[in-house]
XYZ file of C-alpha atoms in Angstrom:
333
model
C 0.125 -0.030 0.072
C 0.730 4.073 -0.059
C 2.356 3.141 3.122
C 4.762 0.866 2.424
C 5.873 2.498 -0.580
C 6.704 5.613 1.295
C 8.514 3.917 3.773
C 10.335 1.487 0.984
C 11.155 4.965 -0.724
C 12.717 6.711 2.379
C 14.391 3.263 3.299
C 16.364 3.139 0.056
C 17.716 6.537 -0.071
C 18.590 6.447 3.484
C 20.701 3.326 2.400
C 24.682 4.358 2.280
C 25.939 3.336 -1.069
C 29.965 3.505 -0.145
C 29.851 6.266 2.395
C 27.293 8.037 4.373
C 25.858 11.405 3.406
C 23.630 13.662 5.026
C 21.180 12.897 2.449
C 21.245 9.272 3.748
C 20.963 10.364 7.511
C 18.054 12.753 6.947
C 16.054 10.469 4.649
C 16.624 7.506 8.106
C 15.813 10.404 10.266
C 12.203 10.689 8.554
C 11.386 7.152 8.195
C 11.975 6.967 11.813
C 9.476 9.424 12.320
C 7.088 7.809 10.240
C 8.011 4.548 11.839
C 7.250 5.658 15.477
C 4.000 7.042 14.312
C 2.876 3.862 12.980
C 4.710 1.558 15.370
C 1.514 -0.024 16.181
C 0.421 -1.340 12.760
C 3.734 -1.557 10.794
C 3.995 -5.723 11.879
C 6.143 -6.562 9.103
C 6.885 -4.009 7.860
C 9.355 -3.395 10.762
C 11.624 -5.438 8.828
C 12.614 -3.159 5.906
C 12.919 0.064 8.722
C 15.454 -1.898 11.180
C 17.169 -3.513 8.073
C 17.921 -0.058 6.748
C 19.161 1.219 10.338
C 21.454 -2.015 10.283
C 22.879 -1.109 7.015
C 23.585 2.517 8.332
C 24.702 1.587 11.331
C 27.694 -0.692 9.794
C 28.865 1.904 7.765
C 28.822 4.447 10.595
C 31.032 1.758 12.404
C 33.097 1.702 9.679
C 33.621 5.691 9.260
C 33.827 5.491 13.062
C 36.665 2.971 13.344
C 38.916 4.699 9.852
C 38.535 8.095 11.535
C 40.194 6.731 14.451
C 43.377 6.230 12.174
C 42.963 9.167 10.082
C 42.200 12.818 9.978
C 39.345 12.414 7.952
C 36.946 12.160 10.915
C 34.466 9.740 9.774
C 30.726 10.247 10.277
C 31.480 12.927 12.523
C 32.354 14.972 9.511
C 28.944 15.520 7.707
C 27.673 18.750 8.059
C 23.809 18.436 9.239
C 20.843 20.981 9.059
C 21.685 23.075 12.174
C 17.828 22.587 13.002
C 18.506 18.808 13.967
C 21.866 19.735 15.789
C 24.573 17.749 16.887
C 26.326 15.282 14.643
C 25.177 12.747 12.006
C 25.904 9.854 14.811
C 24.626 11.920 17.574
C 21.394 12.208 15.854
C 21.552 8.339 14.737
C 22.221 7.309 18.660
C 18.858 9.642 19.540
C 16.596 8.670 17.090
C 16.988 4.674 17.601
C 17.119 5.633 21.339
C 13.817 7.473 20.948
C 12.430 4.506 18.697
C 13.460 1.914 20.972
C 11.694 4.335 24.115
C 8.541 4.347 22.158
C 8.461 0.987 20.932
C 8.522 -0.551 24.888
C 5.589 2.121 25.358
C 3.355 0.930 22.519
C 3.009 -2.612 23.688
C 3.280 -6.122 22.286
C 1.824 -4.451 19.062
C 4.730 -2.794 18.316
C 7.425 -4.945 20.437
C 6.570 -8.252 19.235
C 7.361 -7.382 15.662
C 10.172 -5.363 16.127
C 11.781 -8.117 18.212
C 10.718 -10.748 15.372
C 12.428 -8.512 12.400
C 15.786 -8.338 14.809
C 15.630 -12.148 14.931
C 15.592 -12.333 11.191
C 18.354 -9.758 10.845
C 19.809 -11.677 13.277
C 19.912 -14.747 11.534
C 21.452 -13.331 8.267
C 24.609 -12.386 9.884
C 25.192 -15.356 12.207
C 23.553 -17.936 9.821
C 21.273 -19.533 13.206
C 17.956 -20.583 11.699
C 14.663 -19.227 13.013
C 11.759 -20.929 13.858
C 8.827 -20.883 10.939
C 6.553 -18.905 12.887
C 8.978 -15.960 12.470
C 10.680 -16.997 8.900
C 7.434 -17.378 7.661
C 6.009 -13.955 8.202
C 9.393 -12.160 6.028
C 10.713 -12.668 2.645
C 13.743 -14.267 2.153
C 16.876 -12.177 3.054
C 20.338 -12.279 1.658
C 22.965 -13.010 4.137
C 25.410 -10.265 5.598
C 28.786 -10.845 5.752
C 29.732 -11.039 9.547
C 32.495 -9.155 10.761
C 34.187 -8.429 14.414
C 32.129 -5.951 15.371
C 29.072 -6.200 17.213
C 26.218 -7.489 15.578
C 23.627 -4.507 15.409
C 20.116 -7.084 15.687
C 21.639 -8.448 18.526
C 22.605 -5.111 20.301
C 19.092 -3.991 19.759
C 17.494 -7.334 21.179
C 19.493 -6.749 24.191
C 18.602 -3.136 24.298
C 14.891 -3.884 24.119
C 14.780 -5.280 27.803
C 18.185 -4.162 29.439
C 17.912 -0.442 29.795
C 20.537 2.173 31.109
C 20.109 4.898 33.831
C 19.394 5.175 37.675
C 16.295 3.642 38.555
C 15.244 3.033 34.663
C 13.601 -0.021 34.009
C 11.752 0.688 30.701
C 12.146 -2.838 29.984
C 10.067 -4.282 32.682
C 6.757 -4.856 30.055
C 9.133 -6.459 27.714
C 10.481 -8.912 30.352
C 7.178 -9.596 31.429
C 5.707 -10.691 28.287
C 6.001 -14.441 27.843
C 6.216 -14.399 24.081
C 8.843 -11.652 23.849
C 10.779 -13.527 26.269
C 10.503 -16.482 24.438
C 11.523 -15.117 21.257
C 13.931 -12.985 22.331
C 16.376 -15.660 24.628
C 15.331 -18.402 22.081
C 17.441 -16.292 18.785
C 20.114 -15.563 21.446
C 20.381 -18.968 22.608
C 20.006 -20.336 18.488
C 22.924 -18.107 17.772
C 25.288 -19.034 20.924
C 24.976 -22.829 19.753
C 24.632 -22.739 16.347
C 28.093 -24.469 15.510
C 28.749 -22.118 12.368
C 28.008 -18.914 14.211
C 31.218 -16.466 13.689
C 33.441 -16.122 17.292
C 32.535 -12.550 17.724
C 28.829 -13.073 17.328
C 28.576 -16.130 19.292
C 30.113 -14.182 22.204
C 27.787 -11.251 21.801
C 24.732 -13.207 22.199
C 25.990 -15.054 25.327
C 26.945 -11.664 27.013
C 23.774 -10.373 25.776
C 21.909 -13.630 27.180
C 23.454 -13.304 30.480
C 22.303 -9.814 30.944
C 18.765 -10.369 30.056
C 19.071 -13.387 32.440
C 20.207 -10.872 35.349
C 17.869 -7.982 34.628
C 15.186 -10.566 34.655
C 16.163 -11.721 37.955
C 16.422 -8.681 39.589
C 12.492 -7.976 38.008
C 11.300 -11.163 39.473
C 13.095 -9.662 43.510
C 11.191 -6.639 42.977
C 7.688 -8.246 41.745
C 5.895 -7.103 44.815
C 6.140 -3.039 43.655
C 4.749 -3.726 40.163
C 1.964 -1.790 39.109
C -1.058 -2.979 36.900
C -2.823 -5.758 35.551
C 0.619 -7.042 33.756
C 2.433 -6.651 37.373
C -0.460 -8.491 39.161
C -0.176 -11.345 36.679
C 3.672 -11.213 36.714
C 3.724 -11.423 40.505
C 1.149 -14.590 40.143
C 3.854 -16.028 38.207
C 6.450 -15.372 40.784
C 4.036 -17.041 43.250
C 4.012 -20.069 41.727
C 7.433 -20.363 40.914
C 7.080 -20.258 37.137
C 8.904 -16.777 36.800
C 12.041 -18.549 38.431
C 12.062 -21.271 36.285
C 11.271 -19.265 33.015
C 14.388 -17.343 33.967
C 16.869 -19.577 34.630
C 15.782 -22.185 32.025
C 18.232 -20.590 29.259
C 20.844 -21.099 31.056
C 20.173 -24.782 31.530
C 19.442 -24.904 27.606
C 22.944 -22.999 26.990
C 24.624 -25.941 28.999
C 22.806 -28.513 27.217
C 22.790 -27.367 23.213
C 19.295 -28.467 23.309
C 17.394 -25.349 22.093
C 13.786 -25.437 22.638
C 11.255 -24.678 19.494
C 13.226 -26.155 16.811
C 12.999 -29.329 14.571
C 15.168 -30.823 12.698
C 17.131 -30.812 10.842
C 18.131 -27.440 12.427
C 18.152 -29.019 15.972
C 21.182 -31.003 14.779
C 22.864 -28.048 13.831
C 23.520 -27.008 17.463
C 26.171 -28.144 19.506
C 27.562 -28.195 23.067
C 30.218 -25.605 23.117
C 32.549 -25.003 25.873
C 33.281 -21.588 25.734
C 29.442 -21.579 25.879
C 28.704 -23.816 29.051
C 31.296 -21.422 30.749
C 28.819 -18.259 30.253
C 25.960 -20.396 31.568
C 27.757 -21.315 34.637
C 29.420 -17.493 35.511
C 25.796 -16.322 34.499
C 24.323 -18.993 37.136
C 27.052 -17.707 39.785
C 25.989 -14.141 39.410
C 23.005 -14.851 39.740
C 23.424 -17.034 43.160
C 25.771 -14.332 44.146
C 23.291 -11.762 43.912
C 19.944 -13.599 44.424
C 20.565 -16.814 45.471
C 18.354 -16.025 48.730
C 15.497 -15.610 46.591
C 15.474 -18.752 44.675
C 12.613 -20.959 45.865
C 10.832 -23.246 43.487
C 13.786 -23.075 40.936
C 16.495 -25.015 42.682
C 15.644 -28.222 40.524
C 16.907 -26.195 37.676
C 19.672 -24.788 39.233
C 21.136 -28.647 39.893
C 20.084 -29.599 36.320
C 22.399 -27.005 35.482
C 25.489 -28.376 37.686
C 24.484 -32.121 36.865
C 24.749 -31.151 32.863
C 28.815 -30.330 33.661
C 29.065 -34.145 34.062
C 26.967 -35.073 31.230
C 29.520 -35.926 28.774
C 28.620 -36.100 24.848
C 30.822 -36.729 21.990
C 31.076 -32.887 20.952
C 32.271 -32.095 24.456
C 35.670 -33.502 23.977
C 37.333 -30.689 25.968
C 35.095 -30.707 29.016
C 34.698 -34.669 28.896
C 38.658 -34.509 29.706
C 38.317 -32.547 33.042
C 34.795 -31.389 33.521
C 35.596 -30.348 37.472
C 38.002 -27.715 36.110
C 34.732 -26.253 34.197
C 32.924 -26.173 37.444
C 35.912 -24.960 39.482
C 36.817 -22.008 37.556
C 33.092 -21.017 37.847
C 32.060 -21.831 41.353
C 35.865 -21.468 43.404
C 36.005 -22.614 46.964
């Protein structure tokens, strides 16, 4: 329709060819204004908007790194209209932050579709599979060459729920949403466990998942002060023990490499990797140090994670030799 045609035109004008120009930045700025206005009705049309953001972010990162070793100034030399103020990089950061803030407030009609689109974009970088309930919604996409830089899609999935600032709990609504939790953690788990994920992207997926799990456990700890219907619903999950089990379950999946929601042949492409399992144990250690006193009904999952250290499989050759070293490295006595 006309809406999608306008967004497609703005996105095509915003995509840089070889370097970023003021025209690219202005077109992206306008496309994000449209996306914010239409946040709850864009649905699958979030994908081209976020794909353009990813393309621009990649060029910004390249220009930023090149400017550090030359006098060109990179993205900071782009002259922007005075009315917008600041550099192009500052404007892009502000626009992205404002977009995420609005998406969280707009509710599941916005943030669930953003999460789906980000999972598809993340898959194009890592090669990790996505479930059919996501892949069937979007058209096939070309693979994006991986680099040593953090993946834009994974960074934004984390940013949806892990917010910065003292007392800033803007991501609570997304964390309390069972569908959003499943979708975000499932993609990060798949990226971490997928055998062919590039090492820098695997590390980013693991650290992002660890941050999300710890943030969710903090939400469980302060569930008694949550307000509204969503807060009441989440408190019931906490009281039943389901919330704690849900929070810790991704760590168990990291340990086993058995990622929920995938069928063959995708399941056989996930592996138990020593570096991934170490992150899972380290995150469990940090969680227990910070909130172990509040863990009640989830101890079964905790002990399953510890037991899985000694559950050796053929692709676990390194940990099979000395599983105790993995345990002692994370839980020093």
